[in-house]
Coordinates of C-alpha atoms and ligand atoms in Angstrom, one line a residue:
X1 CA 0.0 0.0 0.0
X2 CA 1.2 3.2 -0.9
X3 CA 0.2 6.7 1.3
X4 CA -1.4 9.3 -1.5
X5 CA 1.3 11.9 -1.6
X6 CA -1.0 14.8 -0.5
X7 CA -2.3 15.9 2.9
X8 CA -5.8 16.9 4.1
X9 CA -7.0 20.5 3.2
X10 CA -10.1 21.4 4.2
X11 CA -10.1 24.8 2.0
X12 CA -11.0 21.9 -0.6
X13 CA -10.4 22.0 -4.1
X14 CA -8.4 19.9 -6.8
X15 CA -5.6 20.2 -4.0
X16 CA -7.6 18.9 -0.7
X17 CA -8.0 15.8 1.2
X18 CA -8.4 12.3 0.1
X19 CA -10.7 10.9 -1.8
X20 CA -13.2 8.6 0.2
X21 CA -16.3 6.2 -1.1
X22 CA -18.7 6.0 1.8
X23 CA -20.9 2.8 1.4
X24 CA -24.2 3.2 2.9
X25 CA -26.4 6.2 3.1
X26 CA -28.0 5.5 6.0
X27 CA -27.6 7.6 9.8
X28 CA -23.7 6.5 9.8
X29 CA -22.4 6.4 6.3
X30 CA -24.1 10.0 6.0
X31 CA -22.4 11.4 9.0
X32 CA -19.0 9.8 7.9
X33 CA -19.5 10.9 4.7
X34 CA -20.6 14.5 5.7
X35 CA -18.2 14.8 8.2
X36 CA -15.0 13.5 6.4
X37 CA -16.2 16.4 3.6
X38 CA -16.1 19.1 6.2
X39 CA -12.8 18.1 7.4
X40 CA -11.4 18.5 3.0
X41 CA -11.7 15.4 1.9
X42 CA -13.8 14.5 -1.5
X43 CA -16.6 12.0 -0.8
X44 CA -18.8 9.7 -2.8
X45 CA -21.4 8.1 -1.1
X46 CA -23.1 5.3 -2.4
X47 CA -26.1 3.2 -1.4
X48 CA -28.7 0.9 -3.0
X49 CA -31.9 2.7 -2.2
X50 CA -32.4 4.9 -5.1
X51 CA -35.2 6.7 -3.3
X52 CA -32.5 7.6 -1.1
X53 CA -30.1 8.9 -3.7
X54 CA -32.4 10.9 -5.2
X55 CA -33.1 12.8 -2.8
X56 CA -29.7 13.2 -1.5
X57 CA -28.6 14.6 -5.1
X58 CA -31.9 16.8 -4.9
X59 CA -30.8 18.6 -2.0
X60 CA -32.5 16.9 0.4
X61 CA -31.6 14.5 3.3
X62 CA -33.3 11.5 4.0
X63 CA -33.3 11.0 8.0
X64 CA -33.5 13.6 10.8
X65 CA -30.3 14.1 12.4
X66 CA -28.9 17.3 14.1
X67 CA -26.9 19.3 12.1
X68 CA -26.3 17.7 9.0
X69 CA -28.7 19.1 6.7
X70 CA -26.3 22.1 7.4
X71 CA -23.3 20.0 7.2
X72 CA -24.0 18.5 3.6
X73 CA -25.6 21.6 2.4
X74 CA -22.2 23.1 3.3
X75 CA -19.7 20.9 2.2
X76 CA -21.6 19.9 -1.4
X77 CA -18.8 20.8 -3.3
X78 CA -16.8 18.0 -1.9
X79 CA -19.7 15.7 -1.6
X80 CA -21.2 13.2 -4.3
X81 CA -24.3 10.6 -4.3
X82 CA -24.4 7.5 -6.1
X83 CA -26.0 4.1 -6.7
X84 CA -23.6 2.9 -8.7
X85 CA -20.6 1.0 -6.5
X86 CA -18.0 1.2 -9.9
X87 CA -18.4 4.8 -9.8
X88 CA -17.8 5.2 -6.0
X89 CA -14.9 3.4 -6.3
X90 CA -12.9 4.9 -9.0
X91 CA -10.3 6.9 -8.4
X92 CA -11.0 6.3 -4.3
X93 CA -8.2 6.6 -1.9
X94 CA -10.4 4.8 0.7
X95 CA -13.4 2.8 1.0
X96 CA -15.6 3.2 4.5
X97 CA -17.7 0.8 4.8
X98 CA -21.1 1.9 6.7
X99 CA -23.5 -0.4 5.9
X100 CA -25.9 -1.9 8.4
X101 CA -25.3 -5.6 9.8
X102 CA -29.3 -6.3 11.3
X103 CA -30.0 -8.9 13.3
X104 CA -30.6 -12.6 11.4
X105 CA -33.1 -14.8 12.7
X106 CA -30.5 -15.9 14.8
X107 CA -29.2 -13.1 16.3
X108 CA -26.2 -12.8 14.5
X109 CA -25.0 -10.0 12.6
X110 CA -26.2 -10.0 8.9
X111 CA -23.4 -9.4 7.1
X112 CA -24.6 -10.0 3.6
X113 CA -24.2 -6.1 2.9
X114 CA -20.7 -5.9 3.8
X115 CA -20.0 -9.0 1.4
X116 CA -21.3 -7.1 -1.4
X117 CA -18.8 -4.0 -0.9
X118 CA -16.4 -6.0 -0.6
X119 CA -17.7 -8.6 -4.0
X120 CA -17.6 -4.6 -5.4
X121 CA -13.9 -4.3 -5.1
X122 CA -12.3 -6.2 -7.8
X123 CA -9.8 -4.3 -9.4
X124 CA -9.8 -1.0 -7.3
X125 CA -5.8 -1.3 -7.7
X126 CA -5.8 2.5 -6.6
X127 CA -6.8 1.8 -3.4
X128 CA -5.5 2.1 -0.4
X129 CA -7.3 0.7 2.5
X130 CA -10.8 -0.9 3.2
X131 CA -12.3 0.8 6.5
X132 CA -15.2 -1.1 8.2
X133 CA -17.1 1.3 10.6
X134 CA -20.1 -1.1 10.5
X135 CA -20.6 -3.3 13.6
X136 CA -19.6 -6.2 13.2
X137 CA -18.2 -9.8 15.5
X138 CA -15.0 -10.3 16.2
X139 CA -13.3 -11.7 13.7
X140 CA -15.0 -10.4 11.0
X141 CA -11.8 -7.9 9.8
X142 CA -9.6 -11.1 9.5
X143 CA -12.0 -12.6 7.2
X144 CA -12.4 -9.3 5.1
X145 CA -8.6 -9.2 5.1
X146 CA -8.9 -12.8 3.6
X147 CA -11.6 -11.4 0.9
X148 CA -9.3 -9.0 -0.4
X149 CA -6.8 -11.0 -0.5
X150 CA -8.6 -13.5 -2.4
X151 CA -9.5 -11.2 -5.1
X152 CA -6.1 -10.1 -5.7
X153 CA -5.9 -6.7 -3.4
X154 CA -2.7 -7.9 -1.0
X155 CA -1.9 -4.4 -1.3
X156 CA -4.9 -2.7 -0.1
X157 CA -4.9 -2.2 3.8
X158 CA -7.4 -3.3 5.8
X159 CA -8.5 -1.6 9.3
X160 CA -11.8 -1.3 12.0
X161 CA -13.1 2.5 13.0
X162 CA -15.8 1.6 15.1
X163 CA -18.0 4.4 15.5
X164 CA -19.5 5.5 19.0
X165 CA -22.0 8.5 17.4
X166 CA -25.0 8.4 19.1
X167 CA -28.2 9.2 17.1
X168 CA -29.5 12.7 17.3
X169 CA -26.1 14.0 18.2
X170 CA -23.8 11.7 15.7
X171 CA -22.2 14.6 14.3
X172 CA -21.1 16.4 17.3
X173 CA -19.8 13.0 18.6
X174 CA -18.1 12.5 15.4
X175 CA -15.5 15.4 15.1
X176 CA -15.6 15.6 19.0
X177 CA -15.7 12.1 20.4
X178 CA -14.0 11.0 23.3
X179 CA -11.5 8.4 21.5
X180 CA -11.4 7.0 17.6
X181 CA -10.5 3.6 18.0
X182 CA -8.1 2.1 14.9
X183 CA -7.6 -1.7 14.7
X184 CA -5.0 -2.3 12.0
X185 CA -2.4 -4.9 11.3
X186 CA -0.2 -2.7 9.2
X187 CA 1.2 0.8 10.6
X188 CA 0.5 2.4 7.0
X189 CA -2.8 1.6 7.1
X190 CA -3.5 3.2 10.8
X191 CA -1.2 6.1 9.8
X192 CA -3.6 6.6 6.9
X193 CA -6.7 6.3 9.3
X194 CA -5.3 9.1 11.7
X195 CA -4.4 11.5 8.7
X196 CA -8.2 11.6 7.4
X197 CA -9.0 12.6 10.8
X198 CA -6.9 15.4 11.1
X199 CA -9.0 18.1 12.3
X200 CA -11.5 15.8 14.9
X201 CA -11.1 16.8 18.8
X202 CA -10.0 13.6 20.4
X203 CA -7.7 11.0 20.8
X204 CA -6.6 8.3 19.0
X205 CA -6.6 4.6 20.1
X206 CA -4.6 2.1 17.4
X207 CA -4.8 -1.7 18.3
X208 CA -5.4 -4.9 16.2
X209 CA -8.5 -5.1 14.6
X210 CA -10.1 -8.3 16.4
X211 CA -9.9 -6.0 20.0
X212 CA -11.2 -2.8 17.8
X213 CA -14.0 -5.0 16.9
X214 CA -14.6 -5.9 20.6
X215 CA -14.5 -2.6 21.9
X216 CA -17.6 -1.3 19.9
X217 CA -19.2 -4.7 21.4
X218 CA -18.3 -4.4 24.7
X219 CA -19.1 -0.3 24.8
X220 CA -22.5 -0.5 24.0
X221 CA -23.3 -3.7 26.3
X222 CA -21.6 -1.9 29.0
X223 CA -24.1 1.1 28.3
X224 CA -27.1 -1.5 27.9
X225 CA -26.3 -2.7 30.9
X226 CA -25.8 0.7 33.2
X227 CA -29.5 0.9 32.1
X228 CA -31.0 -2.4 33.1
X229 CA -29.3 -2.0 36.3
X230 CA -30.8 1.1 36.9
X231 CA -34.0 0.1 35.6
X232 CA -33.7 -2.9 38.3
X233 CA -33.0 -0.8 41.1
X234 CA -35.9 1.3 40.3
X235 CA -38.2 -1.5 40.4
X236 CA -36.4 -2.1 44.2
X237 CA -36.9 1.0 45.1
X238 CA -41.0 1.1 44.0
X239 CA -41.3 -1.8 46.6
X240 CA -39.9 -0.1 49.1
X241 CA -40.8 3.4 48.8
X242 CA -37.1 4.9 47.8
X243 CA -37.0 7.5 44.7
X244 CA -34.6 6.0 41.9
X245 CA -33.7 9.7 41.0
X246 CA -32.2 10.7 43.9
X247 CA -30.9 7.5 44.3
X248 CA -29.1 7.7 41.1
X249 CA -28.0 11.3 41.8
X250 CA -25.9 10.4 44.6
X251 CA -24.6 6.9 43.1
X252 CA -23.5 8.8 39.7
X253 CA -21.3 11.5 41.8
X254 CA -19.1 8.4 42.8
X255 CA -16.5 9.3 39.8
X256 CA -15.9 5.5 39.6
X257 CA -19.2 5.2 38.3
X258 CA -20.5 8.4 36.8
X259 CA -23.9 9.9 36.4
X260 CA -24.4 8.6 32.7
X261 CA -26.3 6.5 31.2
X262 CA -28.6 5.7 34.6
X263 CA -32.1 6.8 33.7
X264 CA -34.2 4.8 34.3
X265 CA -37.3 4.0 32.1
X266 CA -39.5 2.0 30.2
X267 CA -36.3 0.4 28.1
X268 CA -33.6 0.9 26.0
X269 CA -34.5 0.7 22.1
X270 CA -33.0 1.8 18.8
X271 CA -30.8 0.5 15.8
X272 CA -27.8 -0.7 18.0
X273 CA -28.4 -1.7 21.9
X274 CA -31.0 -4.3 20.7
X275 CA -29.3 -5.5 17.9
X276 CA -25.9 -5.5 19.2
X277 CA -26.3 -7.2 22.4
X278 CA -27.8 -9.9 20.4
X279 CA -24.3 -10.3 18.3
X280 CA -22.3 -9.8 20.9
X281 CA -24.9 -12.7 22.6
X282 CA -24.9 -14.9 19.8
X283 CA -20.8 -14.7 19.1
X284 CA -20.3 -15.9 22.8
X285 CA -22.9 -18.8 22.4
X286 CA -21.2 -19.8 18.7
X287 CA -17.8 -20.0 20.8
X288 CA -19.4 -22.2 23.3
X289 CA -20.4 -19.5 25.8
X290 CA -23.0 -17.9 27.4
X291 CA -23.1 -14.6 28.1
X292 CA -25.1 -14.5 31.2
X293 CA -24.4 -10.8 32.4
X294 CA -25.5 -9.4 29.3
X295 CA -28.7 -12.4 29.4
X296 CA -29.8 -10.8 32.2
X297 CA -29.5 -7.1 30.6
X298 CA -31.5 -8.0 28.0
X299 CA -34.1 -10.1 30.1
X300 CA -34.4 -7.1 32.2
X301 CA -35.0 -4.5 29.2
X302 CA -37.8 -7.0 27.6
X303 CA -39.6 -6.6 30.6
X304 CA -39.5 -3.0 31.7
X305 CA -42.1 -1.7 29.0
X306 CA -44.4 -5.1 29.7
X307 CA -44.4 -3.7 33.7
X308 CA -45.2 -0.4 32.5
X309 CA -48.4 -1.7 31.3
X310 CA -49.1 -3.8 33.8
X311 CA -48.6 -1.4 36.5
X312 CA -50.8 0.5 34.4
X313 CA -54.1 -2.2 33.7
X314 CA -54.0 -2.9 37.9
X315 CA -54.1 1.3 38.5
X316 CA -56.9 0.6 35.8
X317 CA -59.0 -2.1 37.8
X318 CA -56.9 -5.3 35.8
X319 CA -58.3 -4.3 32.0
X320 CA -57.6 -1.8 29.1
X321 CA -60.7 -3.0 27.4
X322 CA -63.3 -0.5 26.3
X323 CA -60.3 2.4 27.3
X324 CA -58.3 4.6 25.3
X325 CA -54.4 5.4 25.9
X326 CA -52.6 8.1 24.5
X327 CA -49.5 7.1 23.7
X328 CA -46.6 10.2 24.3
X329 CA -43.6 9.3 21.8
X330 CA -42.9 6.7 19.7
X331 CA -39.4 7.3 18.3
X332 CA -36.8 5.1 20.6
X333 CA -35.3 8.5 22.2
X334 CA -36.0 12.2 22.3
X335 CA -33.8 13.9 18.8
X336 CA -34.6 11.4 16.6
X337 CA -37.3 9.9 14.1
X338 CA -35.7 6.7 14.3
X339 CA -38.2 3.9 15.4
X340 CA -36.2 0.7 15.4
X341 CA -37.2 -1.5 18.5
X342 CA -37.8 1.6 20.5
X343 CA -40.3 0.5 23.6
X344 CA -43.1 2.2 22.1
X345 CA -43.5 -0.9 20.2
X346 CA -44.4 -3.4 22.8
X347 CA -46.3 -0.4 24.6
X348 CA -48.4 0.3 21.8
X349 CA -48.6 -3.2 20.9
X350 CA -49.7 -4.6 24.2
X351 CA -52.2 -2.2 24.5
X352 CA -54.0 -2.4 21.4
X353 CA -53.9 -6.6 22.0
X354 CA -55.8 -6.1 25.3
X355 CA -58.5 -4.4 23.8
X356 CA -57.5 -0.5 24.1
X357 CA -58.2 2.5 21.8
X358 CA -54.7 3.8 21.2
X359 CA -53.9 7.4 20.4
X360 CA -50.3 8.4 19.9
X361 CA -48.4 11.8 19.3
X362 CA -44.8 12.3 18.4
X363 CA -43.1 15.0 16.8
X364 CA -40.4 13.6 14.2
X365 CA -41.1 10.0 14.2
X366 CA -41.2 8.2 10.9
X367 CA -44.4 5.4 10.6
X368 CA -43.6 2.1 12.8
X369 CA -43.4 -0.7 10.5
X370 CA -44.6 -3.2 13.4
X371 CA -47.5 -1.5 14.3
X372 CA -48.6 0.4 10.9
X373 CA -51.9 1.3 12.1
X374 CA -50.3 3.4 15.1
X375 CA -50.3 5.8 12.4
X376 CA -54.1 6.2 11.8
X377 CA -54.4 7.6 15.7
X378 CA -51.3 10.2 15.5
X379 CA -52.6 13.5 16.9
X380 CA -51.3 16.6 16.2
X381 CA -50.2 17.6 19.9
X382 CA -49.8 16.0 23.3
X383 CA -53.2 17.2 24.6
X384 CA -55.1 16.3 21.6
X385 CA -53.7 12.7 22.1
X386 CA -55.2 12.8 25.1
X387 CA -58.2 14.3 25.1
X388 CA -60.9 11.7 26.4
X389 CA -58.4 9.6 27.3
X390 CA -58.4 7.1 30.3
X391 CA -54.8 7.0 30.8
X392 CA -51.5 8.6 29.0
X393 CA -48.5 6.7 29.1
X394 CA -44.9 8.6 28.0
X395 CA -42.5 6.4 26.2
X396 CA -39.8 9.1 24.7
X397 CA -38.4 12.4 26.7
X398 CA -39.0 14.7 24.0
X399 CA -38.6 18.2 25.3
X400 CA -42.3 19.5 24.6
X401 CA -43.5 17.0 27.0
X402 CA -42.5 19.7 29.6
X403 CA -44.1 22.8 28.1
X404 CA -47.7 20.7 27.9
X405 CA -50.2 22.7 29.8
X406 CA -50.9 19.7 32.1
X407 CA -53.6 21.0 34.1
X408 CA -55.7 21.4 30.8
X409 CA -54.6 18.1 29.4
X410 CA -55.9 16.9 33.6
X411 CA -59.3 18.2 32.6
X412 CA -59.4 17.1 29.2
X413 CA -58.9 13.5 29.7
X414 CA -61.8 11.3 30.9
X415 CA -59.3 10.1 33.5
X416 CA -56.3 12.0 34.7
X417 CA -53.7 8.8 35.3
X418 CA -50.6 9.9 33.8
X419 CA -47.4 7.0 33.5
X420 CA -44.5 9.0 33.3
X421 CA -42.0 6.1 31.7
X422 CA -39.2 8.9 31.5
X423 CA -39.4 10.3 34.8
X424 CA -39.5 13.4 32.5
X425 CA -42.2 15.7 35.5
X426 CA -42.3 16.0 38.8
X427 CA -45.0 13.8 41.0
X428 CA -46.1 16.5 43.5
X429 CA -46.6 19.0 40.8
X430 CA -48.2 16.5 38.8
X431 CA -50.6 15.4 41.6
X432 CA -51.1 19.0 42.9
X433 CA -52.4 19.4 39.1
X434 CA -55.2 16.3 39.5
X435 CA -53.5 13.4 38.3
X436 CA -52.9 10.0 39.1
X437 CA -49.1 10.3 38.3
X438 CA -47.3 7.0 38.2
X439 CA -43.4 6.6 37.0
X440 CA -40.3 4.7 37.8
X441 CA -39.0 3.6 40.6
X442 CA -40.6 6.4 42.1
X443 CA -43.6 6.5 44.7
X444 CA -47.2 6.9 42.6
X445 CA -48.8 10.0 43.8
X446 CA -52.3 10.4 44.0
X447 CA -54.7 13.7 42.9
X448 CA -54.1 16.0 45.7
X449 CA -57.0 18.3 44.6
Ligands
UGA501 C1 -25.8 4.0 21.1 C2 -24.5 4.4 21.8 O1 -24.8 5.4 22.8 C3 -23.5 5.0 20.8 O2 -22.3 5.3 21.5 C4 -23.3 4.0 19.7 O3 -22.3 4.5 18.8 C5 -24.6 3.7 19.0 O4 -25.5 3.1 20.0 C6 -24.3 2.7 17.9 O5 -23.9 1.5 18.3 O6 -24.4 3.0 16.8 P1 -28.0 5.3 20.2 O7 -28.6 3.9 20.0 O8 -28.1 6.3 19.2 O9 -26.4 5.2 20.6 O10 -28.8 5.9 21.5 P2 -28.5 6.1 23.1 O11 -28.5 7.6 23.3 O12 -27.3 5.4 23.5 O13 -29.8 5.5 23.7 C7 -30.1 4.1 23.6 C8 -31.4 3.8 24.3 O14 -31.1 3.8 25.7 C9 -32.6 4.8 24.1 O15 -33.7 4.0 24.0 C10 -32.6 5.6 25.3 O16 -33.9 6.1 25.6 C11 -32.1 4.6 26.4 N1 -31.5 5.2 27.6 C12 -30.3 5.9 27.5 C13 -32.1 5.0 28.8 O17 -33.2 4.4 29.0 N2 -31.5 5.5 29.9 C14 -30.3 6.2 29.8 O18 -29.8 6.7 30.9 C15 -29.7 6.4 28.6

């Protein structure tokens, strides 16, 4: 592998940057691909959805995520869109490889998609390294490494950039995140990773590629399972009449534990938790092992939406049937339209099977796929959601669940019993307002007036 003998300029032009072929379109390959444009260098990005190309080269961006409307409207003189993976290739320094691995009926990664980039390859003889930012098992790189190899690219490098982005703030995590992690074999290769991030805030981690691999995996199931053992000691402290908030408060200023990532809820959603604690789960059962920590995390996330409802039916008098529930978010977090396993799911989907009227509000997110009839009862605002409503559950902490004007949306509802899965309000102001106001790991208060 030879280094292209030009550095990163991020005035652009013929002169600037390298030139990178971002495969996949989708909330990571767009943030790398915006991202790496801002920083100088000249992107393609290429996916197979031509709905999604289209209108990327019309000026418009396909998913909601902060900032990067700007950022590609800014940078689209260094920025491309194709469908065509011969085109994205030519003349590329470097190929990123962003596609998604979902979950297979087994709960290993899919990694059909990252087969075809690589099946695109063939004689990309100017290239210089294959980066896979997808998540993937370990041992995935050595077999990509073996790929290439195969098809006659021995001198292309090979090396894993894991990304930690979170959705809704991927592109501030991207050019400031707290490490980029580079597994390589070769020194060249990881040199040539660090220079087309010249310009992010943060420091660099290189390591071989099989514990690059593992450190996405074991990241996110470390997050997961902050969570679910939050979540558990909320469900302590309901029994016994302790507040999980102030509980967490004090436990999160021990700076060997930190106040992240410990709020407790109705669950952890979205494209990557789920999915990813079920291929880190399914690699350690394929190598003989079982996982049982991260079992448990995920036992404990399947059931915190499925008590949420049941708390709810017994507050109820033990049936939904004949009621109606407004249901307060459906996208998997607040700053996002993404609705991939989020919680509202099973919420939504319970409800409906034990005979309630749902009614559902949410300000960005896109139609559930699971439950396609959720969209028939979206509502144009919180209250309206709840208007004649016998209960109100919220599932996502979106911001403008705070600037409701509760005391109407009391009167407006046939009942006022408000679950709060976010702990998002606070229960004495709640029940000084007339509700029933139940949440997590937090003592239900009763209408005071
Ligand atoms: C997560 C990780 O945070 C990123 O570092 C990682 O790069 C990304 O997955 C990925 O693998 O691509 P993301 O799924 O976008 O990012 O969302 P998070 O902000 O981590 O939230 C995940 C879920 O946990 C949400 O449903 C959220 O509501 C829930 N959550 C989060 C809690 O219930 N409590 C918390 O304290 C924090």
């Amino acid at each position: 592998m030879s280094l292209p003998g030009f550095r990163p300029n991020s005035s652009g032009g013929d002169a600037g940057g390298y030139r990178i072929a971002v495969f996949g379109a989708g909330y990571i390959g767009l943030v790398t691909g915006a991202c790496f444009a801002k920083l100088g260098h000249q992107v393609v990005i290429r996916d197979i959805q031509e709905e999604r190309i289209d209108t990327l080269r019309s000026g418009g961006v396909p998913i909601h995520e902060e900032g990067l409307a700007e950022l590609i409207a800014e940078n689209a003189d260094r920025l491309t869109f194709t469908l065509d993976a011969a085109e994205a290739v030519r003349g590329a320094h470097v190929v990123y490889v962003c596609v998604d691995t979902p979950s297979t009926a087994a709960g290993d990664a899919d990694l059909s998609r990252i087969w075809q980039v690589i099946d695109s390859l063939r004689g990309a003889d100017q290239l210089a390294a294959v980066v896979v930012k997808s998540t993937v098992p370990v041992g995935t790189g050595e077999q990509v490494r073996a790929a290439l190899d195969r098809a006659g690219l021995q001198h292309v490098g090979y090396a894993s950039n894991p990304e930690f982005t979170a959705e809704g703030r991927a592109v501030h995590d991207f050019l400031h995140p707290d490490r980029v992690v580079i597994g390589s074999a070769d020194p060249e290769t990881a040199k040539l990773v660090t220079l087309l991030h010249e310009g992010v805030e943060g420091p660099e981690i290189v390591m071989d590629v099989a514990s690059a691999e593992m450190v996405k995996l074991a990241a996110n199931a470390l997050l997961a399972a902050k969570i679910s053992f939050t979540n558990e000691i909320a469900t302590v402290c309901e029994t016994n009449g302790a507040d999980v908030e102030q509980v967490v408060r004090a436990v999160g200023l021990d700076h060997r534990l930190g106040p992240h990532f410990m709020k407790a809820g109705v669950g952890w959603g979205g494209s990557c938790f789920p999915k990813d604690s079920r291929a880190l789960q399914a690699m350690a059962n394929n190598g003989g092992y079982a996982f049982q920590m991260l079992r448990a995390v995920v036992d404990v996330n399947d059931l915190q939406p499925r008590r949420a409802i049941q708390r709810l039916k017994d507050e109820l008098g033990g049936a939904f049937h004949d009621l109606t529930v407004a249901v307060l978010g459906i996208a998997f977090k607040a700053g996002t339209d993404d609705v991939r396993e989020a919680p509202s799911t099973i919420i939504a989907s319970r409800l409906v099977a034990e005979g309630a009227t749902v009614r559902c509000w949410d300000p960005l997110a896109r139609p559930l796929k699971t439950a396609p009839w959720l969209s028939a009862t979206r509502c144009a605002s919180p209250v309206e959601a709840m208007t004649g409503a016998d209960a109100a559950i919220i599932v996502t902490e979106w911001p403008e669940l705070l600037e409701v004007d509760w005391a109407g949306a009391a009167s407006a509802m046939a009942r006022p019993l408000l679950f709060d899965g976010r702990n998002l309000l606070d229960p004495e102001q709640m029940g000084s307002l007339g509700f029933t106001y139940m949440s997590v790991g937090r003592t239900t208060v009763r209408a005071s007036r």
